[in-house]
PDB file of C-alpha atoms and ligand atoms in Angstrom:
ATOM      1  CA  UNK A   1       3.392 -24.448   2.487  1.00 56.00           C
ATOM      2  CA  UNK A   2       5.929 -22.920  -0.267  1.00 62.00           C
ATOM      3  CA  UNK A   3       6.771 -19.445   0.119  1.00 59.00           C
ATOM      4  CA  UNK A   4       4.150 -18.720  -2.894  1.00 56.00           C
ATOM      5  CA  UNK A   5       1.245 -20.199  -1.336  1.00 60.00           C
ATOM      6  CA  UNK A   6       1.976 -18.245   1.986  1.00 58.00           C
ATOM      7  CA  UNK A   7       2.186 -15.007  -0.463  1.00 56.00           C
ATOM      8  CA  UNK A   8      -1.496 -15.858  -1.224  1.00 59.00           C
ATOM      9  CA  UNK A   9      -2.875 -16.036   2.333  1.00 72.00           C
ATOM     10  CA  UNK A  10      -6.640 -15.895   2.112  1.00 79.00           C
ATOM     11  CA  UNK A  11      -6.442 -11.933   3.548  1.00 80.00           C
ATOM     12  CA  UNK A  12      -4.305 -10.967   0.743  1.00 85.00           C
ATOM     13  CA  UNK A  13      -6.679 -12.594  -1.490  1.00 87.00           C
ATOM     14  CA  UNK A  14      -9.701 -11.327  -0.017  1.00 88.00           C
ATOM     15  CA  UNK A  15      -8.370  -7.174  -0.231  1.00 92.00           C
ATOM     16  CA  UNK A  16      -7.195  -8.028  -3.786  1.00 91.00           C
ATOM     17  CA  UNK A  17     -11.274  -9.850  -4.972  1.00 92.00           C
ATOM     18  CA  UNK A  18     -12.584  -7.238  -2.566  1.00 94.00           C
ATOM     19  CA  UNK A  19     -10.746  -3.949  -2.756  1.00 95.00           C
ATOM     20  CA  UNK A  20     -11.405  -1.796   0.335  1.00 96.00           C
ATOM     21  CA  UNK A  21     -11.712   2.352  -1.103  1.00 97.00           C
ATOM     22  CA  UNK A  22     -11.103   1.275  -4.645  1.00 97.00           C
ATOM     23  CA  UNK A  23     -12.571   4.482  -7.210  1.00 98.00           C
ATOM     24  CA  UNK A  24     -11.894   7.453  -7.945  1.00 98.00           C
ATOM     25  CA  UNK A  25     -13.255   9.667  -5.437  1.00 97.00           C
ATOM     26  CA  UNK A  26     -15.940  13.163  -6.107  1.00 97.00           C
ATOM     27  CA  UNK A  27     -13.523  15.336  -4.658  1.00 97.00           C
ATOM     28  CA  UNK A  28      -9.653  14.877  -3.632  1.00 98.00           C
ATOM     29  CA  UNK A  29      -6.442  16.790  -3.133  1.00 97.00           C
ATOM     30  CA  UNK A  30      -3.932  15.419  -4.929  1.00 98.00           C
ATOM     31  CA  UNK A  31      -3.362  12.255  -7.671  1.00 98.00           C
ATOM     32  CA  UNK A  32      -0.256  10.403  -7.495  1.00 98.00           C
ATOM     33  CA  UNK A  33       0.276   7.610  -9.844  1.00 98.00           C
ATOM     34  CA  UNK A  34       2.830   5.058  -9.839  1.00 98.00           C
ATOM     35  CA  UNK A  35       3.977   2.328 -11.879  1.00 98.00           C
ATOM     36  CA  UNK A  36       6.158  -1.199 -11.249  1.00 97.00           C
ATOM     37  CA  UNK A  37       7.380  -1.676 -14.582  1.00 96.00           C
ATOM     38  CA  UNK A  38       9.032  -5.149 -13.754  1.00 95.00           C
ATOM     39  CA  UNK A  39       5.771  -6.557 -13.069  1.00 96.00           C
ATOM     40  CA  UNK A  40       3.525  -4.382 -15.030  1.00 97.00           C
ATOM     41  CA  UNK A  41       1.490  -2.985 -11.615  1.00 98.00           C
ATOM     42  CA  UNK A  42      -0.333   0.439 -11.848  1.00 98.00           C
ATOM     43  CA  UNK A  43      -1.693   2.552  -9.046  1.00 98.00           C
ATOM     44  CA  UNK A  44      -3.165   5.370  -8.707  1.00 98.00           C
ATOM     45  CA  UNK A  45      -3.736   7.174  -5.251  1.00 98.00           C
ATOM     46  CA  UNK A  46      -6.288   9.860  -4.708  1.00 98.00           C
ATOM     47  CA  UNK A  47      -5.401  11.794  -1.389  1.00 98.00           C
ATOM     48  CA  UNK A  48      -7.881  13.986   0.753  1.00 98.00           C
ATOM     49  CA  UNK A  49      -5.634  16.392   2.931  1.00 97.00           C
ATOM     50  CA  UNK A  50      -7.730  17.930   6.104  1.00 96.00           C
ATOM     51  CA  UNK A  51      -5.584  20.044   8.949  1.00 94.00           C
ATOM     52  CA  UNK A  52      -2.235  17.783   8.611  1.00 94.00           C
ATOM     53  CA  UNK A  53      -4.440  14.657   8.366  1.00 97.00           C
ATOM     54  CA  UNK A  54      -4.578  12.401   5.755  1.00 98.00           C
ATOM     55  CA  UNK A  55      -8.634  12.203   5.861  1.00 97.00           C
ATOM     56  CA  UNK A  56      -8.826   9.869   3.360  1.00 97.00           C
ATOM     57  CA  UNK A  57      -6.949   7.605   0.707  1.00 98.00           C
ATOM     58  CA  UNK A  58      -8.443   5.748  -2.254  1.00 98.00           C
ATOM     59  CA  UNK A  59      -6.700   4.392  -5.088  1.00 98.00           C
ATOM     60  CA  UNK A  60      -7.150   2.774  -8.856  1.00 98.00           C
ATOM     61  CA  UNK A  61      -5.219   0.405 -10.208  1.00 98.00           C
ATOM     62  CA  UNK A  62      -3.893  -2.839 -12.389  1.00 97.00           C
ATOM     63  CA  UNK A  63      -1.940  -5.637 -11.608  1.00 96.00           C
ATOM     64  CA  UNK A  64      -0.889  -8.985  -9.576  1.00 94.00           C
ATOM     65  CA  UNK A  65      -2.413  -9.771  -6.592  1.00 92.00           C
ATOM     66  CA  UNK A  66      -0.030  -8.260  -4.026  1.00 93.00           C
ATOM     67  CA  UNK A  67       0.325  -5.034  -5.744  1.00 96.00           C
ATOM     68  CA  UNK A  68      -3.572  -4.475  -5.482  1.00 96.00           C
ATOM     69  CA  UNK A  69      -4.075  -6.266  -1.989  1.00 95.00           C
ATOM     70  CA  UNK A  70      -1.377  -3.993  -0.831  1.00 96.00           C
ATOM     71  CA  UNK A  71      -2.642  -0.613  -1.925  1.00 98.00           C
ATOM     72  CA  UNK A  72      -6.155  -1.724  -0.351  1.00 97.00           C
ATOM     73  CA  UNK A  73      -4.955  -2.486   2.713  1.00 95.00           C
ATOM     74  CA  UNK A  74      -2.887   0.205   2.801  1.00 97.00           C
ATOM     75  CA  UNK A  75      -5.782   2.330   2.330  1.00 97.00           C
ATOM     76  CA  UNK A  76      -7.284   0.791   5.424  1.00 96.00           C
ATOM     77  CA  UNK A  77      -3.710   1.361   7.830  1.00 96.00           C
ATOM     78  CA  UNK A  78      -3.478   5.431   6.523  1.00 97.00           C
ATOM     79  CA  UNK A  79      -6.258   6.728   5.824  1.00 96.00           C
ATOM     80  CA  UNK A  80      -7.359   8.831   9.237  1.00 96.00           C
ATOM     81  CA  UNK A  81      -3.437   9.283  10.338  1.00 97.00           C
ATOM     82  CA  UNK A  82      -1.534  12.730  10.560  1.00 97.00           C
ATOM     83  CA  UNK A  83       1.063  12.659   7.520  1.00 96.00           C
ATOM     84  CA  UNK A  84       3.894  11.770   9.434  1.00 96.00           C
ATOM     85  CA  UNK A  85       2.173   8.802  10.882  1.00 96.00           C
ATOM     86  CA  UNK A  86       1.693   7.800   7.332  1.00 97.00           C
ATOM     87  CA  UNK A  87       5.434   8.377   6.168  1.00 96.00           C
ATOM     88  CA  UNK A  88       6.402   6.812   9.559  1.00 96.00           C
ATOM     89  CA  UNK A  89       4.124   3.889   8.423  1.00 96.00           C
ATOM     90  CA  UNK A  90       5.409   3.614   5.091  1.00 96.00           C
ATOM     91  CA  UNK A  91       8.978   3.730   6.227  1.00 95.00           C
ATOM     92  CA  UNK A  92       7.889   0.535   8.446  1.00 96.00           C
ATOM     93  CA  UNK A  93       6.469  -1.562   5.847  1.00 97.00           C
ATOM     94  CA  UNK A  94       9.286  -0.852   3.063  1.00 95.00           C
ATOM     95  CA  UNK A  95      11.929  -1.546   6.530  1.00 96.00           C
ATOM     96  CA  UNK A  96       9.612  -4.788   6.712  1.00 96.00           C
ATOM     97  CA  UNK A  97      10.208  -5.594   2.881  1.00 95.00           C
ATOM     98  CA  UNK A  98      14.018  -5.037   3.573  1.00 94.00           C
ATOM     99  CA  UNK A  99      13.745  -7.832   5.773  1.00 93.00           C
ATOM    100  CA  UNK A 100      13.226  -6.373   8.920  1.00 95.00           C
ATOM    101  CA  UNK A 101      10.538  -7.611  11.969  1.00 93.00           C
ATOM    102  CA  UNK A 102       7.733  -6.233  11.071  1.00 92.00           C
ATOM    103  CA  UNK A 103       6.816  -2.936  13.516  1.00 91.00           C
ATOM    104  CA  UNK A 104       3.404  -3.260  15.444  1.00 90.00           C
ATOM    105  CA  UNK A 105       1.497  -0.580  13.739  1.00 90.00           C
ATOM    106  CA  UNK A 106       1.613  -2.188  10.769  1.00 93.00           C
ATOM    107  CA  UNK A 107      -1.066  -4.544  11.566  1.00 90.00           C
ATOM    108  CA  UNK A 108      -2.826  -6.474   8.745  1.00 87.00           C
ATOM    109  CA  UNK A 109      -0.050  -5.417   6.803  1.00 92.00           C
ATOM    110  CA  UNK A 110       2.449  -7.369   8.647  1.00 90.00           C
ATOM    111  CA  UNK A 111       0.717 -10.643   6.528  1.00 87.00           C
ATOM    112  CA  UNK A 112       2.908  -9.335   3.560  1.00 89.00           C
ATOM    113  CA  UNK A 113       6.062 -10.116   5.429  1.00 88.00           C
ATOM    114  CA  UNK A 114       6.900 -13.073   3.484  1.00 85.00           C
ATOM    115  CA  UNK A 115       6.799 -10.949   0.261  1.00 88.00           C
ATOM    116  CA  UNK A 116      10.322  -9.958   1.421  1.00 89.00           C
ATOM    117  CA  UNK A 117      11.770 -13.786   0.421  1.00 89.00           C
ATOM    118  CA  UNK A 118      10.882 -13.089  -2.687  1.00 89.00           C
ATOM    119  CA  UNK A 119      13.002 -10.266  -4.412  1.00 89.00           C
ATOM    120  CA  UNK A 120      10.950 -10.080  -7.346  1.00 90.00           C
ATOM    121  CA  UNK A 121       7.742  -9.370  -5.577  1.00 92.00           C
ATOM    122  CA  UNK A 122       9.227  -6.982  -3.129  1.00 95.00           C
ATOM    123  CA  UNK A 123       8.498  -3.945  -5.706  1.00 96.00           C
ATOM    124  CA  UNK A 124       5.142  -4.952  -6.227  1.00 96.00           C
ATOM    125  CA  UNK A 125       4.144  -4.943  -2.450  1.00 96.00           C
ATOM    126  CA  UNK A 126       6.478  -1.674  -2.171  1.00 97.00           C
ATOM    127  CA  UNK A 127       4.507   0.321  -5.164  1.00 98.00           C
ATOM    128  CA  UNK A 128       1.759   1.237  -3.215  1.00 98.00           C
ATOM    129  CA  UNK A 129       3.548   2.949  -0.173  1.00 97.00           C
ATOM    130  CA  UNK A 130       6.445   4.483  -2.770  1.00 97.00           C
ATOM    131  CA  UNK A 131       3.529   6.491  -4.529  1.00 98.00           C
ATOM    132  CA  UNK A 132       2.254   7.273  -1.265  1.00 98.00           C
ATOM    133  CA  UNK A 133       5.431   8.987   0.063  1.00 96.00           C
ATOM    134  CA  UNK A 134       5.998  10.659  -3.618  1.00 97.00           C
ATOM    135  CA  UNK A 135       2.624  11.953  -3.143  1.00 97.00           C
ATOM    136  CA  UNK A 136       3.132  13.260   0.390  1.00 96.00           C
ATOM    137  CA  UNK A 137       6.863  15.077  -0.403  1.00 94.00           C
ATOM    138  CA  UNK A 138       4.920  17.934  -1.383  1.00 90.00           C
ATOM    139  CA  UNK A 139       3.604  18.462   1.877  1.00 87.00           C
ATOM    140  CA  UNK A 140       5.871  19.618   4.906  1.00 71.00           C
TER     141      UNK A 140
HETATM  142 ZN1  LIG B   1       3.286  -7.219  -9.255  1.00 97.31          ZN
END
C-alpha cells in the first residue's frame, strides 16, 4: 500500500462522504474561518462556549478529502471537552503531524498519522485544528 492509498483509509473516507456536525448551526458563539491556500481548503468552525466547555463544534467547508475528514472528526474528538482539553488536543495532533507518536487521546484521529510523510498534505490535515486554536485565543 503506497503512502497515498493509506492517506485514503476507508475512515477518512467515510467522515469526508459522511461529515459528522457539518452546517451551520441556529445558535453559536463564535465563527472562525480558515483557509489552506496551498491546497485551496476552506473551513469554517462554529463554536458553542458553555461554563469553560466547548459544548459543541460544527463546521462548513471546501476542499480535499483530508482537510474535510479532518475537521469532521475533529468535531467528534472536541466537542464536549473543557477548552484546554481542546488546545491540549490540538497541540497533540499538529505534534503528531510534526512527526511525533501519536498521543492516546487522539483516538480516531491517530488514522491521519501517515499524513505527516507527506509535507504537502500536512497543512491540509493541520487547517482544521489551526482555526480551532485561532478561534479559542480569545478565550482565557
Ligand atoms: Zn487539502
Amino acid at each position: 500500500m503506497s503512502i497515498i492509498d493509506a492517506l485514503y483509509q476507508d475512515a477518512i473516507l467515510t467522515h469526508y462522504r459522511r461529515p459528522r456536525n457539518r452546517g451551520v448551526p441556529p445558535t453559536f458563539d463564535i465563527e472562525q474561518e480558515g483557509v489552506n491556500p496551498s491546497c485551496g481548503d476552506e473551513v469554517t468552525l462554529y463554536l458553542s462556549i458553555d461554563n469553560g466547555k466547548l459544548a459543541s463544534l460544527s463546521f462548513t467547508g471546501q476542499g480535499c478529502a483530508i482537510s474535510q475528514a479532518a475537521a469532521s472528526m475533529m468535531t467528534e474528538a472536541a466537542s464536549g471537552r473543557s477548552i484546554d482539553d481542546v488546545r491540549r488536543l490540538a497541540l497533540a495532533f499538529t505534534a503528531m503531524l510534526r512527526g511525533e507518536e501519536p498521543s492516546e487521546e487522539l483516538g480516531e484521529l491517530a488514522l491521519l498519522k501517515s499524513v505527516a510523510k507527506v509535507p504537502a498534505r500536512v497543512k491540509c490535515a493541520a487547517l482544521p485544528f489551526v482555526t480551532l486554536l485561532r478561534a479559542l485565543e480569545p478565550l482565557t
